[in-house]
C-alpha positions as a printed NumPy array, in Angstrom:
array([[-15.842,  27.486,  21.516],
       [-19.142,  29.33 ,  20.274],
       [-20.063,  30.303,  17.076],
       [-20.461,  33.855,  18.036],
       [-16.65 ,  33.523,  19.754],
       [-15.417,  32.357,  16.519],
       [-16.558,  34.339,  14.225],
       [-15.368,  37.122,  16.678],
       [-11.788,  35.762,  16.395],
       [-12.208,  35.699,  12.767],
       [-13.544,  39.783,  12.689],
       [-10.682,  40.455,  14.721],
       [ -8.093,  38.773,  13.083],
       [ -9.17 ,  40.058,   9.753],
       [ -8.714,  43.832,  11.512],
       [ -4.742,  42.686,  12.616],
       [ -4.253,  41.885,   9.156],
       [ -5.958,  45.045,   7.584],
       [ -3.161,  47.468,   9.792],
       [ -0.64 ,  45.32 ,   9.462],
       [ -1.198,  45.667,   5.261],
       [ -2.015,  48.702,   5.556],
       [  1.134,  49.521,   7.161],
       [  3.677,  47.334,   4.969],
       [  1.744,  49.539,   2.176],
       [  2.553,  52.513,   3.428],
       [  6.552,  50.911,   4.082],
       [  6.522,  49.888,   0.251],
       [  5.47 ,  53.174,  -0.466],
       [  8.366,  54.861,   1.64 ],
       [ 11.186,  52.387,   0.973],
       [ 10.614,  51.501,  -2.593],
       [ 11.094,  54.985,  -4.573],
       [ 14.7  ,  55.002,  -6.614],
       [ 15.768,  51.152,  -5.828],
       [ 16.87 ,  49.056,  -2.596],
       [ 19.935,  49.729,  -0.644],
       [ 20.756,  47.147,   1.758],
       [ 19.429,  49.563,   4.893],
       [ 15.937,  49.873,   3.103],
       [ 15.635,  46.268,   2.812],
       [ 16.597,  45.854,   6.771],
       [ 14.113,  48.211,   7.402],
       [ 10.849,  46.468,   5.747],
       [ 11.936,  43.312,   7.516],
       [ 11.645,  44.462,  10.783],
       [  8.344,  46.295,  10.179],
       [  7.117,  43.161,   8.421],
       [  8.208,  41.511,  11.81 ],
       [  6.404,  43.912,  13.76 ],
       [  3.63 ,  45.205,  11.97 ],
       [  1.308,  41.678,  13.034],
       [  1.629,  42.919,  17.036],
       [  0.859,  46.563,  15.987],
       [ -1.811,  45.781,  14.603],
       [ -2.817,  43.426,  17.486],
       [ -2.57 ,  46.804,  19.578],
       [ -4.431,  48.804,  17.046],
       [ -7.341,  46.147,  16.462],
       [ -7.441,  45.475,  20.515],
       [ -7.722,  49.114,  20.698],
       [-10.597,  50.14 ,  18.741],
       [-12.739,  47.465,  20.001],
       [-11.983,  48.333,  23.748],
       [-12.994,  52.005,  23.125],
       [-16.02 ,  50.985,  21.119],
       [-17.304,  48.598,  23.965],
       [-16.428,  51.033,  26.641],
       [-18.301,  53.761,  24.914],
       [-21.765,  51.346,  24.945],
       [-20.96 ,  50.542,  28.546],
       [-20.196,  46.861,  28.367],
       [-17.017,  44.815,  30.155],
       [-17.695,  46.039,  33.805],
       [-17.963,  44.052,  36.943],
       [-21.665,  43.541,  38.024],
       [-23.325,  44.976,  40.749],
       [-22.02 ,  43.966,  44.247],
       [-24.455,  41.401,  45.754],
       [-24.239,  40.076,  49.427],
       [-21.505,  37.159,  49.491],
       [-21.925,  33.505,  50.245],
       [-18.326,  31.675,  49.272],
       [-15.775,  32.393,  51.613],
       [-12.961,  34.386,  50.947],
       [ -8.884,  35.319,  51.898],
       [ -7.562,  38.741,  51.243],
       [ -4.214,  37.49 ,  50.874],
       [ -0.808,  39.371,  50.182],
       [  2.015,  38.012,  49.341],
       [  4.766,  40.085,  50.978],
       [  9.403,  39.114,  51.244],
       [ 10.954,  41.693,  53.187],
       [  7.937,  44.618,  52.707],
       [  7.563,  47.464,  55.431],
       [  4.57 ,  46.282,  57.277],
       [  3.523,  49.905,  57.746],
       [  3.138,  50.303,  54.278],
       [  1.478,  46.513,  53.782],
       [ -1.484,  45.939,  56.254],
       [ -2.836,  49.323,  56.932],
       [ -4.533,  48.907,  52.78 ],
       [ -5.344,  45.301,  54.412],
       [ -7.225,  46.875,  57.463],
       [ -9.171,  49.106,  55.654],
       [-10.172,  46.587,  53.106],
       [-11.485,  44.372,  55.771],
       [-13.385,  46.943,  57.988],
       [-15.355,  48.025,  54.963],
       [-16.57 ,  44.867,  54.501],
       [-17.293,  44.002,  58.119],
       [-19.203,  47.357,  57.981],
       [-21.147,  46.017,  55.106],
       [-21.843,  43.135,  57.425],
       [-20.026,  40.497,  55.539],
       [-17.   ,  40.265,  57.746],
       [-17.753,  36.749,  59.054],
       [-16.885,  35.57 ,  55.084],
       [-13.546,  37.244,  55.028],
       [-10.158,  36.945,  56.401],
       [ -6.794,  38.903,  55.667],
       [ -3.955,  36.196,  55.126],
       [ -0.142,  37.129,  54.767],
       [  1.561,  35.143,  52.511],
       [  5.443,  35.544,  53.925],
       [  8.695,  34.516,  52.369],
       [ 10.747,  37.31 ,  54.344],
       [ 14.129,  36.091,  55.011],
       [ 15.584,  38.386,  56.902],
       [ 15.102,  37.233,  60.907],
       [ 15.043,  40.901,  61.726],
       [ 12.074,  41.991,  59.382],
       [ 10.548,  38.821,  59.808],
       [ 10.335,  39.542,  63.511],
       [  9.2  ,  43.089,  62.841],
       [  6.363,  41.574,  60.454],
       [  4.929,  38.978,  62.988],
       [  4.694,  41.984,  65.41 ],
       [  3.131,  44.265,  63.281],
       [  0.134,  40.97 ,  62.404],
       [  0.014,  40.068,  65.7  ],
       [ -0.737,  43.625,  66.532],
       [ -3.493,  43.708,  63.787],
       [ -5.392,  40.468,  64.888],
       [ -5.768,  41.718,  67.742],
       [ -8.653,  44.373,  66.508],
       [-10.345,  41.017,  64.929],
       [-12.14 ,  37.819,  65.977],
       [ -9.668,  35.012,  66.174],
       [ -9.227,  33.251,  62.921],
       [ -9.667,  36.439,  61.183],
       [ -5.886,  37.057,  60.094],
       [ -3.36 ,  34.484,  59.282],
       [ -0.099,  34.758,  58.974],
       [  2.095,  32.23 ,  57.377],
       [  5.992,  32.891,  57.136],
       [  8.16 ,  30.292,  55.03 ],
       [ 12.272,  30.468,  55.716],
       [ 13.286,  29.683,  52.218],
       [ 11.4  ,  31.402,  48.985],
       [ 11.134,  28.184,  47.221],
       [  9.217,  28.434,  43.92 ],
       [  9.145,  32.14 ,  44.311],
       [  5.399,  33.628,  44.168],
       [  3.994,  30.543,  42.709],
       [  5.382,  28.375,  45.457],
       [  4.669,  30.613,  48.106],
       [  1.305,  30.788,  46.779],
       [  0.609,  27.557,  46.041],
       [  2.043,  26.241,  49.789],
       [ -0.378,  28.564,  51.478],
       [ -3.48 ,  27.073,  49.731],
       [ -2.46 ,  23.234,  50.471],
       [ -1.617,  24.086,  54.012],
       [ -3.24 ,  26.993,  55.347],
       [ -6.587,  27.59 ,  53.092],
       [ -9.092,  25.02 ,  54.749],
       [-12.437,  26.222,  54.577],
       [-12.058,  28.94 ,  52.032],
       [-13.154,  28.726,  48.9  ],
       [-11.821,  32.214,  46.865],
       [ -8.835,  34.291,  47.756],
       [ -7.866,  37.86 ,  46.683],
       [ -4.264,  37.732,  45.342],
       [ -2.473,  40.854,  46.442],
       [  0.25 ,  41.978,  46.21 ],
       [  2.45 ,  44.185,  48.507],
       [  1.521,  47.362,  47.292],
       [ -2.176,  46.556,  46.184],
       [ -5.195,  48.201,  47.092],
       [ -8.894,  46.965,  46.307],
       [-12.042,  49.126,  47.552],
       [-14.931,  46.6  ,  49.114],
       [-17.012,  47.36 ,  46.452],
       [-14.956,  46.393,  43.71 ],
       [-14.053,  42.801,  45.712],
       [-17.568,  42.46 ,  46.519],
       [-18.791,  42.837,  42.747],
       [-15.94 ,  40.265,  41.776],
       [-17.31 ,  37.592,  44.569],
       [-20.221,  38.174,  42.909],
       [-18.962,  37.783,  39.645],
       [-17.452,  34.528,  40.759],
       [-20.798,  32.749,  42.385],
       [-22.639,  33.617,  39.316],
       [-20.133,  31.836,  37.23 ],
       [-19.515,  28.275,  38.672],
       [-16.556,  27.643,  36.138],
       [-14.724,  31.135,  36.387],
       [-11.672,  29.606,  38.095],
       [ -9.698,  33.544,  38.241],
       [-11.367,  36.814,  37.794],
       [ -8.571,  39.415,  36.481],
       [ -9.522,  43.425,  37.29 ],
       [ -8.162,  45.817,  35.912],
       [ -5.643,  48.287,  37.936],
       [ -4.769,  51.747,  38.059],
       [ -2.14 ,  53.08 ,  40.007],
       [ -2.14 ,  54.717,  43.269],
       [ -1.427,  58.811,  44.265],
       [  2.089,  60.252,  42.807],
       [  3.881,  62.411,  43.945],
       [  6.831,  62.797,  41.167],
       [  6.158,  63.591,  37.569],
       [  7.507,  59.94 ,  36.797],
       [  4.565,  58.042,  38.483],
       [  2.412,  60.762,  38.05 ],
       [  2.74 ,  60.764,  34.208],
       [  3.094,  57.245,  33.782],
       [ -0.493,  56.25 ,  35.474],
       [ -2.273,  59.38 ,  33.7  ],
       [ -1.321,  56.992,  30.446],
       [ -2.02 ,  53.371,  31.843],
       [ -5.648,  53.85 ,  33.424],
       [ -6.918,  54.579,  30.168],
       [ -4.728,  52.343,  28.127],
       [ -5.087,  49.064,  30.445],
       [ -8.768,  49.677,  30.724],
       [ -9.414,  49.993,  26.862],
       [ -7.046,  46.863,  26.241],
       [ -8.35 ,  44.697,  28.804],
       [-12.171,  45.224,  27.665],
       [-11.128,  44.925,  23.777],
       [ -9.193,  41.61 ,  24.296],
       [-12.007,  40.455,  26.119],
       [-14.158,  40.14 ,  23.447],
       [-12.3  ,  38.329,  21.42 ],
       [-10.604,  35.878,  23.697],
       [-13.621,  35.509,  26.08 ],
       [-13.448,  33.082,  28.717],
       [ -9.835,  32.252,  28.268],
       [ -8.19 ,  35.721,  29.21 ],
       [ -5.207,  36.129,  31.109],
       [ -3.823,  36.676,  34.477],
       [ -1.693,  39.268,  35.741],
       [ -1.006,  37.717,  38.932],
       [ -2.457,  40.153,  41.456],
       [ -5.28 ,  42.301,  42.024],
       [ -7.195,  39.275,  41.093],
       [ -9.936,  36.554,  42.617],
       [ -9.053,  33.323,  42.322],
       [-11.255,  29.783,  42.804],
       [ -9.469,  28.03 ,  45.263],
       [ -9.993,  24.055,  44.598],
       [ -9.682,  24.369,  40.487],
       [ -6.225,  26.418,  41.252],
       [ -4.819,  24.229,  43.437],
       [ -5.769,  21.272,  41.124],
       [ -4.378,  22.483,  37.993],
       [ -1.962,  25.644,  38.42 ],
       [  1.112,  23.674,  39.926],
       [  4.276,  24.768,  37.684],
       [  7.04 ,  22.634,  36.507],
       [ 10.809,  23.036,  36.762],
       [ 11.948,  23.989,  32.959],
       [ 14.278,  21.627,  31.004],
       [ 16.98 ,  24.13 ,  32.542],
       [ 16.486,  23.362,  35.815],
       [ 14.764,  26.541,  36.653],
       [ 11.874,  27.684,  38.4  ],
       [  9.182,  29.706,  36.567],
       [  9.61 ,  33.641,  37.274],
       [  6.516,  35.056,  35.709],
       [  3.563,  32.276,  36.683],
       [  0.774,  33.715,  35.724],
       [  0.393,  33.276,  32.05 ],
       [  1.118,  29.955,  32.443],
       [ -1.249,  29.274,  35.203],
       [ -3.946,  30.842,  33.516],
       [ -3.106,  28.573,  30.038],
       [ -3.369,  25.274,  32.55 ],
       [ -6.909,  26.363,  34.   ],
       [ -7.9  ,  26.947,  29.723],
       [ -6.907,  23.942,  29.088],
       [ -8.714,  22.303,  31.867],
       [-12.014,  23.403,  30.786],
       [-12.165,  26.578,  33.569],
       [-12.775,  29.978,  32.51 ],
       [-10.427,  33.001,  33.091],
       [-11.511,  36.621,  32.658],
       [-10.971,  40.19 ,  33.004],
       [-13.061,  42.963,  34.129],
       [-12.851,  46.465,  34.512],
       [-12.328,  48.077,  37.392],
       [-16.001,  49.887,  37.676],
       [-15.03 ,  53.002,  39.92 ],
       [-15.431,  56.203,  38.045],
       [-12.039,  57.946,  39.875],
       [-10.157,  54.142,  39.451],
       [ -9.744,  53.455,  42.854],
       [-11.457,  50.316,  42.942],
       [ -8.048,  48.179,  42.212],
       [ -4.684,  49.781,  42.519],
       [ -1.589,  49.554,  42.427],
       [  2.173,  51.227,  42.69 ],
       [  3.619,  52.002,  39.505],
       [  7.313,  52.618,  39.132],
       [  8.301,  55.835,  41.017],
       [ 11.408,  56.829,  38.71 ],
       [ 12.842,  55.807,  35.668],
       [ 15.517,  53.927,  37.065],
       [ 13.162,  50.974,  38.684],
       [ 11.024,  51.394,  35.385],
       [ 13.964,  49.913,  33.879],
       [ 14.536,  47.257,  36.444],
       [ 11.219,  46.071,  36.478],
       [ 11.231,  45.912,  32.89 ],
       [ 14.463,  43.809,  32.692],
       [ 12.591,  41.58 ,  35.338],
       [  9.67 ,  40.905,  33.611],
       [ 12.008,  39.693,  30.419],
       [ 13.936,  37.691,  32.353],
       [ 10.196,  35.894,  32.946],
       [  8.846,  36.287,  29.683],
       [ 11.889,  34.626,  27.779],
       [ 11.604,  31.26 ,  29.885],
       [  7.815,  31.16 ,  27.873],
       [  9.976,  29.61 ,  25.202],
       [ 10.573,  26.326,  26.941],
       [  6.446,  25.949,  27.228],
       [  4.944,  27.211,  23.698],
       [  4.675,  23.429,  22.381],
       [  3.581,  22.075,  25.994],
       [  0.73 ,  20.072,  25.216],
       [ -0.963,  20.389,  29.052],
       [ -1.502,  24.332,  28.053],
       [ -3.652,  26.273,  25.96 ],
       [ -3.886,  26.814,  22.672],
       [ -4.614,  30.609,  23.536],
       [ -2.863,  30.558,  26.891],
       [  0.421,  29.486,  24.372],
       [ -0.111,  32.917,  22.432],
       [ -0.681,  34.552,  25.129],
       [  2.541,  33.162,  25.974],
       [  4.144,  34.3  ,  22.471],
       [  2.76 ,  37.746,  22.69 ],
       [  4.812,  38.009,  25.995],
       [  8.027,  36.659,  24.202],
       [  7.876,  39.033,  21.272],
       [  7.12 ,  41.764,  23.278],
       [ 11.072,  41.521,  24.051],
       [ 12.076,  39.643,  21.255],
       [ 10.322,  41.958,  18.832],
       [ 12.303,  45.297,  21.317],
       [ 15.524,  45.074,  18.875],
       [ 14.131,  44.63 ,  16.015],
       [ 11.656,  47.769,  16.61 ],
       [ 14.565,  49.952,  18.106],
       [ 16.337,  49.217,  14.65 ],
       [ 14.364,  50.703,  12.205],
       [ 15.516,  54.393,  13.857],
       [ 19.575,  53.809,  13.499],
       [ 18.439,  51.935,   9.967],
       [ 16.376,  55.05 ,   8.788],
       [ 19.7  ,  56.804,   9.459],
       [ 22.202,  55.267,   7.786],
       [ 19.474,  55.204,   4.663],
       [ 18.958,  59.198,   5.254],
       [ 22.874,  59.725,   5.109],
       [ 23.957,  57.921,   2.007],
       [ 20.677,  57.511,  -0.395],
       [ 17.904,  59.225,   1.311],
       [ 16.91 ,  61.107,  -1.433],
       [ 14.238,  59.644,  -3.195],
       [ 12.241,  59.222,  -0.077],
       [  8.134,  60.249,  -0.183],
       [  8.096,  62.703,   2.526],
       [  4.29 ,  62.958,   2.949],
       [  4.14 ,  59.453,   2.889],
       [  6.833,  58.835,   5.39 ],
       [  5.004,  61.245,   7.561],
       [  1.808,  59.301,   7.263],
       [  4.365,  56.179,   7.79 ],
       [  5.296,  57.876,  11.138],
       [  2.101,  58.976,  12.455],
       [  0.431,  55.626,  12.047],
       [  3.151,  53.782,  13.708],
       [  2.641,  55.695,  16.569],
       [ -0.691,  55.656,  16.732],
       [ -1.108,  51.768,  16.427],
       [  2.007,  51.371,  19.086],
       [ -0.375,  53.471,  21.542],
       [ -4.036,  53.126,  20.031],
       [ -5.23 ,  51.788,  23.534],
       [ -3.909,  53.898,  25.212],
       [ -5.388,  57.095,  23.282],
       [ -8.358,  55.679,  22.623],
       [ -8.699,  55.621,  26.401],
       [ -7.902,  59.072,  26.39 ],
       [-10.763,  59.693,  23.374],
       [-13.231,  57.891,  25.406],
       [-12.839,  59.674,  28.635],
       [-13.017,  63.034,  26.622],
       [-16.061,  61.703,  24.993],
       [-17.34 ,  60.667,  28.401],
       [-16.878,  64.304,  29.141],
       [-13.499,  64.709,  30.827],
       [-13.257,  68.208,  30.165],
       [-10.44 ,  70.434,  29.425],
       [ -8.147,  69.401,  32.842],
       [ -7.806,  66.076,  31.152],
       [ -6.827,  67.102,  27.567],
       [ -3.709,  68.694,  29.231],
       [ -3.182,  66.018,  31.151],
       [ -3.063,  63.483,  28.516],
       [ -1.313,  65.924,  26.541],
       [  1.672,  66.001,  28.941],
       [  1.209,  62.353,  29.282],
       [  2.063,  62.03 ,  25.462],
       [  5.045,  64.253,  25.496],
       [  6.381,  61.995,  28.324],
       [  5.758,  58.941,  26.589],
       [  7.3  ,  60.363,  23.834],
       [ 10.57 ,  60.878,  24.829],
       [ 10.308,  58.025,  27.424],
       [  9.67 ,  55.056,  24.102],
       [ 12.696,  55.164,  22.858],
       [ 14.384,  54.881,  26.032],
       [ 12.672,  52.207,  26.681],
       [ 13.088,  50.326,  23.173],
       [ 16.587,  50.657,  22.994],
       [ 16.928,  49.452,  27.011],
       [ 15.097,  46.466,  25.785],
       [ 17.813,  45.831,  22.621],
       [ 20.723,  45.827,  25.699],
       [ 18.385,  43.362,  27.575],
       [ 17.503,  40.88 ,  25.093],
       [ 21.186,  40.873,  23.252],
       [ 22.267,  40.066,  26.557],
       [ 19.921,  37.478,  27.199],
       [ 21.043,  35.983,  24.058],
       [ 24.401,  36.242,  24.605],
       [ 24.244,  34.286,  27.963],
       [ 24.425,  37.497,  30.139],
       [ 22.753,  38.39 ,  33.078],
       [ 21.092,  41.849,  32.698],
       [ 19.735,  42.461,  36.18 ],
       [ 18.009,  40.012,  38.557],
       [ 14.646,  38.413,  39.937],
       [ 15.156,  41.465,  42.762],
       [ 12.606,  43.52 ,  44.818],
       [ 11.135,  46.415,  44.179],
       [ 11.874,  49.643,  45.647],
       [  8.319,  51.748,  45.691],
       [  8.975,  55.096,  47.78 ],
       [  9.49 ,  57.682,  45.345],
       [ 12.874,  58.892,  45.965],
       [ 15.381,  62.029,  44.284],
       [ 17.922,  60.516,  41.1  ],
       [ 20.865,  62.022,  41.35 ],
       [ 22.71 ,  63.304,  38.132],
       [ 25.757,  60.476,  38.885],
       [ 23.115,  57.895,  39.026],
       [ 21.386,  58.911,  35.932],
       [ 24.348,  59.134,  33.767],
       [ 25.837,  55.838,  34.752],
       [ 22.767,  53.802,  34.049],
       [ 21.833,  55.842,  30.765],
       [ 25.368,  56.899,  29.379],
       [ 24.718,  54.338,  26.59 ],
       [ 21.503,  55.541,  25.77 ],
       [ 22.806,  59.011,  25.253],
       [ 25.363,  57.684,  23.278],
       [ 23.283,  56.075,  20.945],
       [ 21.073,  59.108,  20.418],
       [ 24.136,  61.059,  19.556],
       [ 25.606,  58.751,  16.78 ],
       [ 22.023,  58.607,  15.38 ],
       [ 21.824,  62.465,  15.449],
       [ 25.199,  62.676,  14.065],
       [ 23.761,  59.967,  10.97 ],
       [ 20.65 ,  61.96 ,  10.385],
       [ 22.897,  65.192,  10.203],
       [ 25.386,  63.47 ,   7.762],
       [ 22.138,  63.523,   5.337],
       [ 22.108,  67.403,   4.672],
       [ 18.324,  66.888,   5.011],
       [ 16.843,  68.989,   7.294],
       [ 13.829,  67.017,   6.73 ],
       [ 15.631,  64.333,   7.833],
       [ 16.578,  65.569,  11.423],
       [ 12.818,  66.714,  11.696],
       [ 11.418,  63.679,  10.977],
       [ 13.608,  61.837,  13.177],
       [ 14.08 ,  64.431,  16.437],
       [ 10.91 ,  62.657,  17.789],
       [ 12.183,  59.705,  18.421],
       [ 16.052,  60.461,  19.185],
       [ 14.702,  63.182,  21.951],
       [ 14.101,  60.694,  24.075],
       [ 17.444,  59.391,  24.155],
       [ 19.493,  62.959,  23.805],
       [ 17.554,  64.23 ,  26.924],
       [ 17.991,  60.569,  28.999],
       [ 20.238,  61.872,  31.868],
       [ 17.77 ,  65.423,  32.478],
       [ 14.461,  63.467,  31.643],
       [ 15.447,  60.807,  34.79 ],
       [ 16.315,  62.97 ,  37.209],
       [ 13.702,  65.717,  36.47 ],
       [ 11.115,  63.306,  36.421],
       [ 11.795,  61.467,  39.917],
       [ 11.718,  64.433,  41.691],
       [  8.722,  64.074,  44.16 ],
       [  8.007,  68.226,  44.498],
       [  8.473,  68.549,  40.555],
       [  5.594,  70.084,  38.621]])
C-alpha cells in the first residue's frame, strides 16, 4: 500500500467517525432529557450499531460527488484493442429473443469500428429445460450464421453445478483458448462499444488489473416501479462507486457482471470452495475479487463515461414484488460471507468488503427497530423529548442513509440538469420514501428467519418483463407489512402527541400504503 493510499484511508476513516459522533450526539441529545426508560436505551444501541455504516455512506458520499464534480474516476479514452476478448453471457432458461439481440448489436459496433477480428460473443448456458435448451441452440445457431466461424460459441452444461461461479469458471478452463479478457454479462446486460472498448483499454494499460468493475444504470421503464427506482440508482451508484474508489484503490470490488475480467489471473486464483456446510457459494463475487487482492492483482471500478448512462446497463426490478425477491436472494448470499471473514487466502479489504455485505442484512432489524422503539417511548414517557433536536436527529439520518444517492442528484443539478430533473429526483425521493421502510422491515422477516433456520425464498430466477400486480397478490405478500404500520400508528397515537404522529408518518407511510404503493407502481401505462 502507498503512502498517499494510506493516509487516504486514514482521512476517510476519520470522516466515518466524525458522522457517526456526530450522530450518537445528536441521539444523546434526543434520548437523554428526563432519565432512561428501557425503550430509550434500546434505541441508542441500535443507532450506536448503525451509525459506523451511515457514516460509511455519508463519508463515501461526499467524496464521490466531490471527485465527480472535478471530473476524475472515468474510463479513459477508447483506444484500438490488441488482447483478445469474449462477450460472454451467462444465461439458465432466458428468452433468447430478449438475450442475443443486445449481444448482436454489441458485436456489430465493434466490427464496424474494425476490431471485430478481436471479439467473439460466447453463451455461457446452464438451461435445464430440454425444450428451452433446444430453442436456445436454435436461436445461436441462427446468429453465427451472420458471423465468421469461431465468432460465437455456445456452451450448454446439463447440470448448474457451482451455480454462476461454476458455470463461469468451466467455460474459461474448457472453452476460452486463445482469449485473454472476457466481458461478464449477464442476461439482461447491455454495454455500448465504446464503453467496452475504453475498458480493454483500461485493461492493456494496466498489466495487473485482473477485473475492471463499471458502473451500471438501468435500462428504459415502462412502470413507475423501474422507472423510479433507476432515476435514484444512476446517480447514487455512480457517486458511490467513484467515492469508494479513492479510498480503497486498487482493491475494489466486483459486482459480478457488466464487468472485464483478465482471463489467466481469474482462472488461477478465483476458484471457490464448498463452505464448512457443505454448500456452494451463492454470491461469488466479493469473494473472488478478495482472492485476486490477496494475490497481488488489482480490482477496480470505473464509471460508466456516457453522458445519457447507456454505456453499461442493466434491468432493474420491474415491481415491488421481485424487488423483494431479489433482495431476499442476495441475503441468502451475503449471510454465507460469515463462514469466510477469518479465511486467511482472502483480503484484508476483500474481508470487509465481505462484512459490509453481512451487516447490510444483519444491521436491517436492528435499523427497522428504532421506529416501533420510538413508539412505545412516544406512548408512555415521550414527554421530555427535544423536538428540534429530534428533527435534526431525523433529517440527518436520512440524509446519511441516502447521501450518495442525493449527492448524485446535487451533482447532476450542478452539472446543469435543469428543472426536468429536480422533479424527477423529487418524485424519486417520495418513492424512496415510502418504499425504505418497506424494505427495512422485509429485511427484519428475512434475517429472523435466516436465524431461525427458515427458508425465506430461494436461489430462483428472475422474472424481468414488467408485468400488472394484482390487489390479491399485493396483499398476500405485504399483509404483514401493513400490519406492522398499523400497530405502530396505533403506538404513536396512544402518545396524545400530535408531534409524535408527525414526526413519525414519514416513515410508517410506507408501510400503511404497502398494498396501493405495489400495485400502483407496477403498472406499465402508470404516470
Amino acid at each position: 500500500m502507498t503512502a498517499e493510499l494510506r493516509a487516504r484511508r486514514r482521512l476517510f476513516a476519520a470522516l466515518v467517525a466524525f458522522v457517526a459522533l456526530l450522530l450518537l450526539d445528536l441521539g444523546l441529545r434526543v434520548l437523554s432529557p428526563g432519565g432512561w426508560t428501557a425503550w430509550e436505551v434500546l434505541l441508542l444501541l441500535c443507532l450506536a450499531a448503525n451509525a459506523p455504516w451511515l457514516g460509511l455512506a455519508a463519508a463515501t458520499g461526499l467524496l464521490g460527488a466531490a471527485r465527480r464534480l472535478r471530473g476524475e474516476g472515468a474510463l479513459p479514452p477508447p483506444a484500438p484493442p490488441r488482447l483478445r476478448t469474449l462477450l460472454a453471457v451467462c444465461v439458465r432458461d432466458e428468452d433468447p429473443a430478449a438475450v442475443l439481440p443486445p449481444l448482436a448489436r454489441l458485436l456489430d459496433g465493434l466490427v464496424a469500428r474494425g476490431h471485430g477480428a478481436l471479439f467473439a460473443i460466447a453463451i455461457l448456458s446452464d438451461t435445464a429445460d430440454p425444450r428451452r435448451a433446444g430453442a436456445e441452440a436454435a436461436a445461436v445457431r441462427c446468429l453465427a450464421k451472420a458471423y465468421p466461424p469461431g465468432s460465437v460459441l455456445h456452451r450448454r452444461r446439463c447440470e448448474n453445478a457451482g451455480y454462476k461461479a461454476g458455470n463461469v469458471m468451466d467455460f474459461l478452463d474448457h472453452h476460452a483458448a486463445g482469449f485473454d479478457l472476457m466481458l461478464l454479462l449477464d442476461a439482461d446486460s447491455e454495454m455500448t462499444p465504446d464503453a467496452v472498448l475504453r475498458m480493454v483499454a483500461a485493461m492493456e494499460a494496466e498489466p495487473q488489473l485482473a477485473i475492471l468493475q463499471s458502473t451500471i444504470a438501468g435500462r428504459p421503464a415502462a412502470a413507475p416501479f423501474g422507472r423510479l427506482f433507476g432515476a435514484g440508482h444512476r446517480p447514487g451508484s455512480l457517486t458511490w462507486a467513484v467515492g469508494q474508489d479513492w479510498w480503497q484503490g486498487a482493491e475494489g470490488p466486483y459486482w459480478g457482471h457488466n464487468a472485464l475480467l483478465r482471463i489467466a489471473p481469474f482462472r488461477r486464483h478465483c476458484r471457490l470452495p464448498i463452505l464448512p456446510d457443505g454448500a456452494h457459494i451463492l454470491s461469488h463475487d466479493h469473494v473472488e475479487a478478495a482472492r485476486l487482492h490477496a494475490a497481488g492483482w488489482s480490482v477496480r471500478v470505473r464509471a460508466d463515461p456516457s453522458p445519457d448512462g447507456t454505456g453499461s446497463r442493466e434491468s432493474h426490478p420491474p415491481n415491488l414484488p421481485e424487488y423483494l425477491v431479489r433482495d431476499r436472494r442476495w441475503a441468502a448470499g451475503n449471510l454465507q460471507y460469515r463462514h469466510l471473514l477469518r479465511d486467511p487466502s482472502l483480503g484484508a479489504l476483500g474481508r470487509f468488503q465481505m462484512l459490509q455485505a453481512i451487516l447490510h442484512y444483519v444491521l436491517g432489524p436492528l435499523w427497522f427497530a428504532m421506529l416501533p422503539l420510538a413508539a412505545l417511548n412516544a406512548a408512555t414517557d415521550g414527554e421530555g423529548t427535544p423536538r428540534g433536536t429530534l428533527v435534526a436527529l431525523l433529517v440527518l439520518g436520512y440524509a446519511t442513509v441516502h447521501l450518495p444517492r442525493l449527492a448524485g442528484h446535487a451533482v447532476a443539478l450542478v452539472q446543469g440538469a435543469g428543472l426536468p430533473y429536480l422533479r424527477t429526483a423529487l418524485a424519486e425521493s417520495l418513492f424512496l420514501l415510502l418504499l425504505d421502510t418497506i424494505i427495512a422491515f422485509d429485511k427484519t422477516l428475512t434475517v429472523l428467519a435466516h436465524a431461525l433456520g427458515l427458508r425465506r425464498g430461494t436461489w430462483v430466477a428472475q422474472h424481468r418483463a414488467e408485468r400488472r400486480v394484482s390487489w390479491g397478490e399485493a396483499a398476500s405478500l405485504l399483509w404483514p407489512h401493513t400490519a406492522a404500520g398499523l400497530a405502530i400508528l396505533a403506538l404513536l397515537a396512544a402518545s396524545g402527541s400530535a408531534f409524535a404522529v408527525l414526526a413519525g408518518l414519514p416513515a410508517v407511510a410506507g408501510l400503511l400504503l404497502a398494498i396501493p404503493f405495489c400495485v400502483l407502481t407496477a403498472a406499465p401505462d402508470a404516470g
